[in-house]
PDB file of C-alpha atoms and ligand atoms in Angstrom:
ATOM      1  CA  UNK C   1     110.071  97.450 109.591  1.00 89.00           C
ATOM      2  CA  UNK C   2     108.494  96.370 106.311  1.00 92.00           C
ATOM      3  CA  UNK C   3     105.707  93.836 106.376  1.00 93.00           C
ATOM      4  CA  UNK C   4     103.415  92.369 103.769  1.00 92.00           C
ATOM      5  CA  UNK C   5     100.279  90.400 104.613  1.00 91.00           C
ATOM      6  CA  UNK C   6      96.753  89.500 103.547  1.00 87.00           C
ATOM      7  CA  UNK C   7      93.728  90.849 105.301  1.00 88.00           C
ATOM      8  CA  UNK C   8      89.975  90.512 105.085  1.00 87.00           C
ATOM      9  CA  UNK C   9      89.408  94.005 106.468  1.00 88.00           C
ATOM     10  CA  UNK C  10      88.028  96.545 104.039  1.00 83.00           C
ATOM     11  CA  UNK C  11      90.531  98.663 102.141  1.00 80.00           C
ATOM     12  CA  UNK C  12      88.931 101.834 103.528  1.00 82.00           C
ATOM     13  CA  UNK C  13      89.365 100.724 107.144  1.00 87.00           C
ATOM     14  CA  UNK C  14      92.944  99.580 106.542  1.00 89.00           C
ATOM     15  CA  UNK C  15      93.875 102.895 104.947  1.00 85.00           C
ATOM     16  CA  UNK C  16      92.853 104.688 108.151  1.00 87.00           C
ATOM     17  CA  UNK C  17      95.416 102.775 110.213  1.00 91.00           C
ATOM     18  CA  UNK C  18      98.918 104.122 110.770  1.00 92.00           C
ATOM     19  CA  UNK C  19     101.749 102.693 108.692  1.00 93.00           C
ATOM     20  CA  UNK C  20      99.696 101.286 105.810  1.00 92.00           C
ATOM     21  CA  UNK C  21     101.658 102.057 102.657  1.00 92.00           C
ATOM     22  CA  UNK C  22      99.492 100.163 100.175  1.00 90.00           C
ATOM     23  CA  UNK C  23      96.380  98.050  99.911  1.00 86.00           C
ATOM     24  CA  UNK C  24      95.848  96.021  96.784  1.00 83.00           C
ATOM     25  CA  UNK C  25      92.589  94.219  96.183  1.00 76.00           C
ATOM     26  CA  UNK C  26      92.191  91.323  93.796  1.00 68.00           C
ATOM     27  CA  UNK C  27      88.858  91.543  92.134  1.00 57.00           C
ATOM     28  CA  UNK C  28      87.423  93.218  89.113  1.00 42.00           C
ATOM     29  CA  UNK C  29      85.835  95.965  91.147  1.00 39.00           C
ATOM     30  CA  UNK C  30      88.585  98.547  91.346  1.00 36.00           C
ATOM     31  CA  UNK C  31      87.277 100.593  94.232  1.00 31.00           C
ATOM     32  CA  UNK C  32      90.469 101.007  96.246  1.00 32.00           C
ATOM     33  CA  UNK C  33      93.167 103.222  94.839  1.00 39.00           C
ATOM     34  CA  UNK C  34      95.571 100.425  94.078  1.00 46.00           C
ATOM     35  CA  UNK C  35      93.558  97.634  92.569  1.00 46.00           C
ATOM     36  CA  UNK C  36      94.739  95.692  89.547  1.00 53.00           C
ATOM     37  CA  UNK C  37      92.003  94.085  87.506  1.00 51.00           C
ATOM     38  CA  UNK C  38      93.135  90.621  88.434  1.00 58.00           C
ATOM     39  CA  UNK C  39      90.767  87.793  89.051  1.00 57.00           C
ATOM     40  CA  UNK C  40      91.621  85.084  91.525  1.00 53.00           C
ATOM     41  CA  UNK C  41      92.421  81.805  89.839  1.00 50.00           C
ATOM     42  CA  UNK C  42      92.127  79.884  93.085  1.00 43.00           C
ATOM     43  CA  UNK C  43      89.066  80.836  95.047  1.00 38.00           C
ATOM     44  CA  UNK C  44      90.087  78.550  97.937  1.00 39.00           C
ATOM     45  CA  UNK C  45      93.137  80.642  98.698  1.00 45.00           C
ATOM     46  CA  UNK C  46      91.892  84.043  97.738  1.00 49.00           C
ATOM     47  CA  UNK C  47      88.386  85.174  98.340  1.00 55.00           C
ATOM     48  CA  UNK C  48      87.528  88.401  96.517  1.00 60.00           C
ATOM     49  CA  UNK C  49      87.510  90.206  99.868  1.00 69.00           C
ATOM     50  CA  UNK C  50      91.148  89.493 100.641  1.00 77.00           C
ATOM     51  CA  UNK C  51      93.482  92.436 100.182  1.00 83.00           C
ATOM     52  CA  UNK C  52      97.252  92.543 100.094  1.00 86.00           C
ATOM     53  CA  UNK C  53      98.710  95.051 102.514  1.00 90.00           C
ATOM     54  CA  UNK C  54     102.156  96.595 102.872  1.00 92.00           C
ATOM     55  CA  UNK C  55     102.774  98.068 106.292  1.00 94.00           C
ATOM     56  CA  UNK C  56     105.873 100.020 107.266  1.00 94.00           C
ATOM     57  CA  UNK C  57     107.199 101.529 110.456  1.00 94.00           C
ATOM     58  CA  UNK C  58     108.638 104.540 108.710  1.00 94.00           C
ATOM     59  CA  UNK C  59     107.014 107.729 109.926  1.00 94.00           C
ATOM     60  CA  UNK C  60     103.605 109.203 109.157  1.00 94.00           C
ATOM     61  CA  UNK C  61     101.914 108.114 105.937  1.00 92.00           C
ATOM     62  CA  UNK C  62     100.837 110.928 103.663  1.00 93.00           C
ATOM     63  CA  UNK C  63      98.567 110.332 100.652  1.00 90.00           C
ATOM     64  CA  UNK C  64      97.545 112.351  97.663  1.00 90.00           C
ATOM     65  CA  UNK C  65      96.781 112.552  93.989  1.00 88.00           C
ATOM     66  CA  UNK C  66      99.073 114.564  91.764  1.00 88.00           C
ATOM     67  CA  UNK C  67      99.865 114.544  88.015  1.00 82.00           C
ATOM     68  CA  UNK C  68      97.375 111.694  87.539  1.00 85.00           C
ATOM     69  CA  UNK C  69      99.179 109.555  90.120  1.00 90.00           C
ATOM     70  CA  UNK C  70      97.700 108.226  93.327  1.00 89.00           C
ATOM     71  CA  UNK C  71     100.432 108.031  95.919  1.00 92.00           C
ATOM     72  CA  UNK C  72     101.064 107.026  99.494  1.00 92.00           C
ATOM     73  CA  UNK C  73     104.306 107.959 101.199  1.00 94.00           C
ATOM     74  CA  UNK C  74     106.251 107.229 104.368  1.00 95.00           C
ATOM     75  CA  UNK C  75     109.558 108.873 105.355  1.00 96.00           C
ATOM     76  CA  UNK C  76     111.697 106.832 102.959  1.00 96.00           C
ATOM     77  CA  UNK C  77     109.270 105.033 100.613  1.00 96.00           C
ATOM     78  CA  UNK C  78     106.535 105.958  98.178  1.00 95.00           C
ATOM     79  CA  UNK C  79     103.937 103.754  96.517  1.00 94.00           C
ATOM     80  CA  UNK C  80     102.393 105.374  93.450  1.00 93.00           C
ATOM     81  CA  UNK C  81     100.036 104.252  90.711  1.00 91.00           C
ATOM     82  CA  UNK C  82      98.523 105.525  87.463  1.00 91.00           C
ATOM     83  CA  UNK C  83      95.469 104.198  85.645  1.00 90.00           C
ATOM     84  CA  UNK C  84      95.273 104.521  81.889  1.00 93.00           C
ATOM     85  CA  UNK C  85      91.756 104.466  80.435  1.00 93.00           C
ATOM     86  CA  UNK C  86      90.598 102.019  77.771  1.00 93.00           C
ATOM     87  CA  UNK C  87      90.910 104.858  75.288  1.00 96.00           C
ATOM     88  CA  UNK C  88      94.502 105.590  76.422  1.00 96.00           C
ATOM     89  CA  UNK C  89      95.314 101.941  75.743  1.00 95.00           C
ATOM     90  CA  UNK C  90      94.569 102.324  72.009  1.00 94.00           C
ATOM     91  CA  UNK C  91      98.023 103.870  71.718  1.00 97.00           C
ATOM     92  CA  UNK C  92      99.683 101.892  74.468  1.00 97.00           C
ATOM     93  CA  UNK C  93     103.241 102.991  73.582  1.00 98.00           C
ATOM     94  CA  UNK C  94     102.526 106.700  73.997  1.00 98.00           C
ATOM     95  CA  UNK C  95     100.258 106.239  77.003  1.00 98.00           C
ATOM     96  CA  UNK C  96     102.771 104.008  78.780  1.00 98.00           C
ATOM     97  CA  UNK C  97     105.485 106.510  78.091  1.00 98.00           C
ATOM     98  CA  UNK C  98     103.368 109.326  79.532  1.00 97.00           C
ATOM     99  CA  UNK C  99     102.413 107.239  82.592  1.00 97.00           C
ATOM    100  CA  UNK C 100     106.052 106.343  83.285  1.00 98.00           C
ATOM    101  CA  UNK C 101     107.116 109.955  82.930  1.00 98.00           C
ATOM    102  CA  UNK C 102     104.369 111.026  85.320  1.00 97.00           C
ATOM    103  CA  UNK C 103     105.390 108.395  87.862  1.00 97.00           C
ATOM    104  CA  UNK C 104     109.132 109.034  87.552  1.00 98.00           C
ATOM    105  CA  UNK C 105     108.627 112.793  87.881  1.00 97.00           C
ATOM    106  CA  UNK C 106     106.316 112.364  90.843  1.00 96.00           C
ATOM    107  CA  UNK C 107     108.659 110.131  92.832  1.00 97.00           C
ATOM    108  CA  UNK C 108     111.517 112.526  92.136  1.00 98.00           C
ATOM    109  CA  UNK C 109     109.501 115.574  93.193  1.00 97.00           C
ATOM    110  CA  UNK C 110     108.476 113.803  96.376  1.00 97.00           C
ATOM    111  CA  UNK C 111     112.056 112.946  97.319  1.00 98.00           C
ATOM    112  CA  UNK C 112     111.982 109.188  96.628  1.00 98.00           C
ATOM    113  CA  UNK C 113     113.554 109.192  93.170  1.00 98.00           C
ATOM    114  CA  UNK C 114     114.780 105.566  93.099  1.00 98.00           C
ATOM    115  CA  UNK C 115     112.268 103.037  91.773  1.00 98.00           C
ATOM    116  CA  UNK C 116     112.616  99.617  93.429  1.00 98.00           C
ATOM    117  CA  UNK C 117     109.790  97.769  91.741  1.00 98.00           C
ATOM    118  CA  UNK C 118     107.101  98.280  89.110  1.00 97.00           C
ATOM    119  CA  UNK C 119     103.915  96.308  88.436  1.00 95.00           C
ATOM    120  CA  UNK C 120     102.331  96.664  85.012  1.00 95.00           C
ATOM    121  CA  UNK C 121      98.846  95.366  84.187  1.00 92.00           C
ATOM    122  CA  UNK C 122      97.808  95.920  80.586  1.00 93.00           C
ATOM    123  CA  UNK C 123      94.686  94.636  78.811  1.00 93.00           C
ATOM    124  CA  UNK C 124      95.038  92.480  75.654  1.00 94.00           C
ATOM    125  CA  UNK C 125      98.788  92.279  76.218  1.00 96.00           C
ATOM    126  CA  UNK C 126      99.341  89.580  73.549  1.00 96.00           C
ATOM    127  CA  UNK C 127      97.131  91.201  70.907  1.00 96.00           C
ATOM    128  CA  UNK C 128      98.778  92.187  67.615  1.00 96.00           C
ATOM    129  CA  UNK C 129     101.350  90.474  65.424  1.00 96.00           C
ATOM    130  CA  UNK C 130     105.105  90.911  65.437  1.00 96.00           C
ATOM    131  CA  UNK C 131     106.242  94.327  66.603  1.00 96.00           C
ATOM    132  CA  UNK C 132     102.591  95.450  66.827  1.00 96.00           C
ATOM    133  CA  UNK C 133     101.991  93.172  69.794  1.00 97.00           C
ATOM    134  CA  UNK C 134     100.733  95.363  72.645  1.00 97.00           C
ATOM    135  CA  UNK C 135     103.395  94.117  75.057  1.00 98.00           C
ATOM    136  CA  UNK C 136     106.134  95.148  72.631  1.00 98.00           C
ATOM    137  CA  UNK C 137     104.532  98.562  72.193  1.00 98.00           C
ATOM    138  CA  UNK C 138     104.280  98.886  75.965  1.00 98.00           C
ATOM    139  CA  UNK C 139     108.013  98.049  76.183  1.00 98.00           C
ATOM    140  CA  UNK C 140     108.832 100.811  73.671  1.00 98.00           C
ATOM    141  CA  UNK C 141     106.913 103.411  75.658  1.00 98.00           C
ATOM    142  CA  UNK C 142     108.472 102.348  78.958  1.00 98.00           C
ATOM    143  CA  UNK C 143     111.975 102.284  77.495  1.00 98.00           C
ATOM    144  CA  UNK C 144     111.646 105.782  76.003  1.00 98.00           C
ATOM    145  CA  UNK C 145     110.318 107.237  79.245  1.00 98.00           C
ATOM    146  CA  UNK C 146     113.130 105.714  81.310  1.00 98.00           C
ATOM    147  CA  UNK C 147     115.773 107.093  78.953  1.00 98.00           C
ATOM    148  CA  UNK C 148     114.177 110.541  78.815  1.00 98.00           C
ATOM    149  CA  UNK C 149     114.104 110.621  82.615  1.00 98.00           C
ATOM    150  CA  UNK C 150     117.792 109.750  82.813  1.00 98.00           C
ATOM    151  CA  UNK C 151     117.593 106.050  83.720  1.00 98.00           C
ATOM    152  CA  UNK C 152     119.815 103.592  81.900  1.00 96.00           C
ATOM    153  CA  UNK C 153     119.795  99.810  82.151  1.00 97.00           C
ATOM    154  CA  UNK C 154     121.913  99.798  85.299  1.00 97.00           C
ATOM    155  CA  UNK C 155     119.081 101.637  87.070  1.00 98.00           C
ATOM    156  CA  UNK C 156     116.140  99.584  85.782  1.00 98.00           C
ATOM    157  CA  UNK C 157     114.351  98.059  88.788  1.00 98.00           C
ATOM    158  CA  UNK C 158     112.477  94.792  89.294  1.00 98.00           C
ATOM    159  CA  UNK C 159     109.097  94.516  87.560  1.00 98.00           C
ATOM    160  CA  UNK C 160     106.226  92.337  86.494  1.00 97.00           C
ATOM    161  CA  UNK C 161     104.166  92.833  83.350  1.00 97.00           C
ATOM    162  CA  UNK C 162     100.913  90.957  82.861  1.00 94.00           C
ATOM    163  CA  UNK C 163      97.733  91.066  80.888  1.00 93.00           C
ATOM    164  CA  UNK C 164      94.629  91.588  82.987  1.00 88.00           C
ATOM    165  CA  UNK C 165      90.991  91.378  81.933  1.00 85.00           C
ATOM    166  CA  UNK C 166      89.538  94.788  82.610  1.00 83.00           C
ATOM    167  CA  UNK C 167      89.491  97.930  80.568  1.00 87.00           C
ATOM    168  CA  UNK C 168      92.431 100.253  81.127  1.00 90.00           C
ATOM    169  CA  UNK C 169      95.972  99.649  82.321  1.00 92.00           C
ATOM    170  CA  UNK C 170      97.441 100.023  85.800  1.00 91.00           C
ATOM    171  CA  UNK C 171     101.068 100.860  86.494  1.00 93.00           C
ATOM    172  CA  UNK C 172     102.299 100.901  90.107  1.00 92.00           C
ATOM    173  CA  UNK C 173     105.710 101.563  91.574  1.00 95.00           C
ATOM    174  CA  UNK C 174     107.457 101.382  94.935  1.00 96.00           C
ATOM    175  CA  UNK C 175     110.317 103.861  95.099  1.00 97.00           C
ATOM    176  CA  UNK C 176     112.730 104.926  97.806  1.00 98.00           C
ATOM    177  CA  UNK C 177     114.817 107.823  99.005  1.00 97.00           C
ATOM    178  CA  UNK C 178     117.955 105.675  98.721  1.00 97.00           C
ATOM    179  CA  UNK C 179     118.847 103.643  95.632  1.00 97.00           C
ATOM    180  CA  UNK C 180     118.191  99.910  95.553  1.00 98.00           C
ATOM    181  CA  UNK C 181     120.636  97.289  94.271  1.00 97.00           C
ATOM    182  CA  UNK C 182     119.622  95.578  91.053  1.00 98.00           C
ATOM    183  CA  UNK C 183     120.472  91.967  90.206  1.00 98.00           C
ATOM    184  CA  UNK C 184     120.452  89.702  87.177  1.00 98.00           C
ATOM    185  CA  UNK C 185     120.079  85.928  86.946  1.00 98.00           C
ATOM    186  CA  UNK C 186     123.257  84.404  85.489  1.00 97.00           C
ATOM    187  CA  UNK C 187     121.137  81.703  83.794  1.00 97.00           C
ATOM    188  CA  UNK C 188     118.958  84.243  82.013  1.00 98.00           C
ATOM    189  CA  UNK C 189     119.956  86.892  79.546  1.00 98.00           C
ATOM    190  CA  UNK C 190     119.232  90.315  80.998  1.00 98.00           C
ATOM    191  CA  UNK C 191     115.833  91.338  79.672  1.00 98.00           C
ATOM    192  CA  UNK C 192     117.234  94.764  78.749  1.00 98.00           C
ATOM    193  CA  UNK C 193     119.704  92.929  76.457  1.00 97.00           C
ATOM    194  CA  UNK C 194     117.212  90.542  74.812  1.00 97.00           C
ATOM    195  CA  UNK C 195     117.810  90.184  71.055  1.00 97.00           C
ATOM    196  CA  UNK C 196     115.749  92.137  68.517  1.00 97.00           C
ATOM    197  CA  UNK C 197     113.265  89.309  67.904  1.00 95.00           C
ATOM    198  CA  UNK C 198     111.478  90.195  71.176  1.00 96.00           C
ATOM    199  CA  UNK C 199     110.664  93.697  70.025  1.00 96.00           C
ATOM    200  CA  UNK C 200     112.131  97.031  68.901  1.00 97.00           C
ATOM    201  CA  UNK C 201     112.947  98.130  72.472  1.00 97.00           C
ATOM    202  CA  UNK C 202     113.912  95.549  75.038  1.00 95.00           C
ATOM    203  CA  UNK C 203     112.003  95.151  78.306  1.00 98.00           C
ATOM    204  CA  UNK C 204     113.354  97.606  80.895  1.00 98.00           C
ATOM    205  CA  UNK C 205     113.642  95.694  84.134  1.00 98.00           C
ATOM    206  CA  UNK C 206     116.107  93.938  86.430  1.00 98.00           C
ATOM    207  CA  UNK C 207     115.559  90.366  87.614  1.00 98.00           C
ATOM    208  CA  UNK C 208     115.539  91.512  91.251  1.00 98.00           C
ATOM    209  CA  UNK C 209     116.021  94.622  93.355  1.00 98.00           C
ATOM    210  CA  UNK C 210     117.205  94.702  96.968  1.00 97.00           C
ATOM    211  CA  UNK C 211     116.762  97.561  99.386  1.00 96.00           C
ATOM    212  CA  UNK C 212     117.329  98.322 103.018  1.00 92.00           C
ATOM    213  CA  UNK C 213     114.318  99.973 104.627  1.00 87.00           C
ATOM    214  CA  UNK C 214     114.352 100.730 108.336  1.00 81.00           C
ATOM    215  CA  UNK C 215     116.080  97.602 109.639  1.00 84.00           C
ATOM    216  CA  UNK C 216     114.424  95.387 107.054  1.00 88.00           C
ATOM    217  CA  UNK C 217     116.308  93.942 104.114  1.00 92.00           C
ATOM    218  CA  UNK C 218     113.890  93.555 101.206  1.00 94.00           C
ATOM    219  CA  UNK C 219     114.284  91.701  97.944  1.00 96.00           C
ATOM    220  CA  UNK C 220     111.766  92.221  95.160  1.00 97.00           C
ATOM    221  CA  UNK C 221     111.981  89.342  92.681  1.00 98.00           C
ATOM    222  CA  UNK C 222     110.617  90.243  89.265  1.00 98.00           C
ATOM    223  CA  UNK C 223     107.991  88.274  87.477  1.00 98.00           C
ATOM    224  CA  UNK C 224     109.934  85.129  86.589  1.00 98.00           C
ATOM    225  CA  UNK C 225     109.077  82.688  83.845  1.00 98.00           C
ATOM    226  CA  UNK C 226     110.315  79.630  81.996  1.00 98.00           C
ATOM    227  CA  UNK C 227     113.135  81.385  80.178  1.00 98.00           C
ATOM    228  CA  UNK C 228     116.800  80.341  80.055  1.00 98.00           C
ATOM    229  CA  UNK C 229     119.148  82.556  78.110  1.00 98.00           C
ATOM    230  CA  UNK C 230     116.498  84.444  76.209  1.00 98.00           C
ATOM    231  CA  UNK C 231     114.471  81.453  75.058  1.00 98.00           C
ATOM    232  CA  UNK C 232     111.189  80.096  76.348  1.00 98.00           C
ATOM    233  CA  UNK C 233     111.641  76.582  77.748  1.00 98.00           C
ATOM    234  CA  UNK C 234     108.997  73.852  77.620  1.00 98.00           C
ATOM    235  CA  UNK C 235     106.531  75.938  75.607  1.00 96.00           C
ATOM    236  CA  UNK C 236     103.913  73.172  75.592  1.00 94.00           C
ATOM    237  CA  UNK C 237     104.238  71.917  79.158  1.00 98.00           C
ATOM    238  CA  UNK C 238     102.850  73.606  82.237  1.00 98.00           C
ATOM    239  CA  UNK C 239     104.812  71.271  84.565  1.00 98.00           C
ATOM    240  CA  UNK C 240     107.986  71.917  82.611  1.00 98.00           C
ATOM    241  CA  UNK C 241     107.506  75.681  82.778  1.00 98.00           C
ATOM    242  CA  UNK C 242     106.727  75.569  86.480  1.00 98.00           C
ATOM    243  CA  UNK C 243     109.962  73.606  87.101  1.00 98.00           C
ATOM    244  CA  UNK C 244     112.125  76.092  85.233  1.00 98.00           C
ATOM    245  CA  UNK C 245     110.371  79.094  86.772  1.00 98.00           C
ATOM    246  CA  UNK C 246     110.860  77.857  90.349  1.00 98.00           C
ATOM    247  CA  UNK C 247     114.494  76.978  89.581  1.00 98.00           C
ATOM    248  CA  UNK C 248     115.044  80.457  88.152  1.00 98.00           C
ATOM    249  CA  UNK C 249     113.760  81.990  91.376  1.00 97.00           C
ATOM    250  CA  UNK C 250     115.992  79.746  93.509  1.00 95.00           C
ATOM    251  CA  UNK C 251     119.037  80.461  91.335  1.00 95.00           C
ATOM    252  CA  UNK C 252     118.412  84.155  91.584  1.00 95.00           C
ATOM    253  CA  UNK C 253     118.130  84.053  95.386  1.00 94.00           C
ATOM    254  CA  UNK C 254     121.414  82.103  95.606  1.00 92.00           C
ATOM    255  CA  UNK C 255     123.078  84.548  93.212  1.00 93.00           C
ATOM    256  CA  UNK C 256     121.930  87.533  95.246  1.00 93.00           C
ATOM    257  CA  UNK C 257     123.397  85.648  98.181  1.00 83.00           C
ATOM    258  CA  UNK C 258     120.211  85.840 100.180  1.00 74.00           C
ATOM    259  CA  UNK C 259     119.742  82.109 100.772  1.00 69.00           C
ATOM    260  CA  UNK C 260     119.163  83.000 104.388  1.00 75.00           C
ATOM    261  CA  UNK C 261     116.235  85.149 103.342  1.00 82.00           C
ATOM    262  CA  UNK C 262     112.910  83.370 103.137  1.00 86.00           C
ATOM    263  CA  UNK C 263     110.354  84.036 100.462  1.00 93.00           C
ATOM    264  CA  UNK C 264     107.634  85.917 102.330  1.00 93.00           C
ATOM    265  CA  UNK C 265     105.078  86.034  99.567  1.00 92.00           C
ATOM    266  CA  UNK C 266     104.511  84.968  95.977  1.00 93.00           C
ATOM    267  CA  UNK C 267     102.100  86.071  93.300  1.00 91.00           C
ATOM    268  CA  UNK C 268     101.500  83.355  90.700  1.00 93.00           C
ATOM    269  CA  UNK C 269     100.014  84.407  87.374  1.00 92.00           C
ATOM    270  CA  UNK C 270      98.414  81.602  85.357  1.00 93.00           C
ATOM    271  CA  UNK C 271      97.485  81.926  81.692  1.00 94.00           C
ATOM    272  CA  UNK C 272      95.018  79.036  82.077  1.00 93.00           C
ATOM    273  CA  UNK C 273      93.077  78.830  85.353  1.00 88.00           C
ATOM    274  CA  UNK C 274      92.861  75.028  84.799  1.00 91.00           C
ATOM    275  CA  UNK C 275      96.533  74.859  85.799  1.00 93.00           C
ATOM    276  CA  UNK C 276      95.715  76.140  89.278  1.00 91.00           C
ATOM    277  CA  UNK C 277      95.466  72.749  91.085  1.00 91.00           C
ATOM    278  CA  UNK C 278      98.848  71.626  89.769  1.00 95.00           C
ATOM    279  CA  UNK C 279     100.479  74.963  90.581  1.00 94.00           C
ATOM    280  CA  UNK C 280      99.017  74.993  94.061  1.00 92.00           C
ATOM    281  CA  UNK C 281      99.981  71.392  94.876  1.00 94.00           C
ATOM    282  CA  UNK C 282     103.533  71.891  93.728  1.00 97.00           C
ATOM    283  CA  UNK C 283     104.094  75.293  95.361  1.00 95.00           C
ATOM    284  CA  UNK C 284     102.380  74.341  98.619  1.00 93.00           C
ATOM    285  CA  UNK C 285     104.725  71.340  98.809  1.00 96.00           C
ATOM    286  CA  UNK C 286     107.877  73.391  98.181  1.00 95.00           C
ATOM    287  CA  UNK C 287     106.849  76.488 100.126  1.00 94.00           C
ATOM    288  CA  UNK C 288     104.418  75.242 102.761  1.00 92.00           C
ATOM    289  CA  UNK C 289     104.570  78.400 104.888  1.00 91.00           C
ATOM    290  CA  UNK C 290     104.491  80.967 102.143  1.00 92.00           C
ATOM    291  CA  UNK C 291     101.343  82.983 101.446  1.00 89.00           C
ATOM    292  CA  UNK C 292     100.671  82.687  97.711  1.00 88.00           C
ATOM    293  CA  UNK C 293      98.149  84.452  95.547  1.00 85.00           C
ATOM    294  CA  UNK C 294      97.087  82.725  92.335  1.00 86.00           C
ATOM    295  CA  UNK C 295      95.598  84.901  89.662  1.00 86.00           C
ATOM    296  CA  UNK C 296      94.471  84.471  86.098  1.00 87.00           C
ATOM    297  CA  UNK C 297      96.500  86.671  83.741  1.00 90.00           C
ATOM    298  CA  UNK C 298      98.085  86.719  80.312  1.00 94.00           C
ATOM    299  CA  UNK C 299     101.874  86.506  80.334  1.00 96.00           C
ATOM    300  CA  UNK C 300     103.783  88.894  78.097  1.00 94.00           C
ATOM    301  CA  UNK C 301     105.182  86.236  75.764  1.00 96.00           C
ATOM    302  CA  UNK C 302     102.513  84.239  73.991  1.00 95.00           C
ATOM    303  CA  UNK C 303     104.441  81.008  74.678  1.00 96.00           C
ATOM    304  CA  UNK C 304     104.540  81.455  78.457  1.00 98.00           C
ATOM    305  CA  UNK C 305     101.965  79.760  80.684  1.00 98.00           C
ATOM    306  CA  UNK C 306     103.081  80.946  84.115  1.00 97.00           C
ATOM    307  CA  UNK C 307     104.913  83.844  85.727  1.00 97.00           C
ATOM    308  CA  UNK C 308     105.797  84.030  89.422  1.00 97.00           C
ATOM    309  CA  UNK C 309     106.963  87.067  91.365  1.00 97.00           C
ATOM    310  CA  UNK C 310     108.206  86.970  94.923  1.00 97.00           C
ATOM    311  CA  UNK C 311     108.975  89.191  97.842  1.00 96.00           C
ATOM    312  CA  UNK C 312     111.588  88.378 100.460  1.00 95.00           C
ATOM    313  CA  UNK C 313     112.260  90.431 103.563  1.00 89.00           C
ATOM    314  CA  UNK C 314     113.870  90.030 106.945  1.00 83.00           C
TER     315      UNK C 314
HETATM  316  C1  3EB Y 401     110.631  87.598  80.956  1.00 66.73           C
HETATM  317  O1  3EB Y 401     111.407  87.169  81.816  1.00 66.73           O
HETATM  318  C2  3EB Y 401     109.188  87.288  81.177  1.00 66.73           C
HETATM  319  O2  3EB Y 401     108.321  93.569  80.937  1.00 66.73           O
HETATM  320  O3  3EB Y 401     108.279  94.201  83.019  1.00 66.73           O
HETATM  321  C3  3EB Y 401     108.765  89.276  83.409  1.00 66.73           C
HETATM  322  C4  3EB Y 401     108.855  90.333  84.327  1.00 66.73           C
HETATM  323  C5  3EB Y 401     108.517  89.558  82.084  1.00 66.73           C
HETATM  324  C6  3EB Y 401     108.712  91.651  83.907  1.00 66.73           C
HETATM  325  C7  3EB Y 401     108.344  93.323  82.148  1.00 66.73           C
HETATM  326  C8  3EB Y 401     108.371  90.870  81.680  1.00 66.73           C
HETATM  327  C9  3EB Y 401     108.469  91.921  82.577  1.00 66.73           C
HETATM  328  O4  3EB Y 401     110.986  88.218  79.954  1.00 66.73           O
HETATM  329  C10 3EB Y 401     108.337  88.467  81.079  1.00 66.73           C
END
């Protein structure tokens, strides 16, 4: 069993219960171990007290801190995270590379060597021109670490990469004992094969990763944006970008052949909080039963206004 839900209980109380793999809180006060510095864009749907919980029926949960990583582990899954300080972020390429190496070594040492999904939250992600842009530097560090640890593009898992508004960067991963299956969207160029214009090292992620965990089939859908081929679509139009983004997610689900699988949760990242009412109206209409979190974040391409990630499981 693998379950994801929102709760108003405190992170500390939740972490005492059996089966809680991760608790993620959405506010700027990063008290819990796994707390991105994301601010809710839509206060109606997400009070600062709401936390996102992953619960598994997969043996005893063990937790610890090793090589800089906070981790939480069941029999076949591990959730691990690293915080980089504001000072670390001055050289984001090297610090990202170190953080990825620490995480990849940790999951290997703990017997869950196969990453299924990463989340990356980096401050000032669009700062810097051309190849100096922090996102592109982050991509270089991540790419180098993956290659040094023996991962090539066929093994890159699903991911999201966003700019948050606190000091320091947070990188989290869910990894498993058994390998996941990685998928691409036929309508989008694979990010790991993007042309040179997007940076010296291409972004190392798959469009989606599927895994089978204790009788649950899970599909992690990467942060998805208004990109067809490798080009941003509708750069000036929020509605246009939302259309393409939602279509990309649907196309991906059909391609993975999981049309029977319902989207269980979405995280919607908005560059401009003013776009929240439109995003909410549209998504609530198309996915009336789906819990959705709306947060304010920078998207890794300056031209993108929205990114949506999703989780499906049965
Ligand atoms: C894109 O499709 C939009 O670098 O980990 C989406 C998801 C994006 C993950 C990442 C970047 C990443 O290229 C950006």
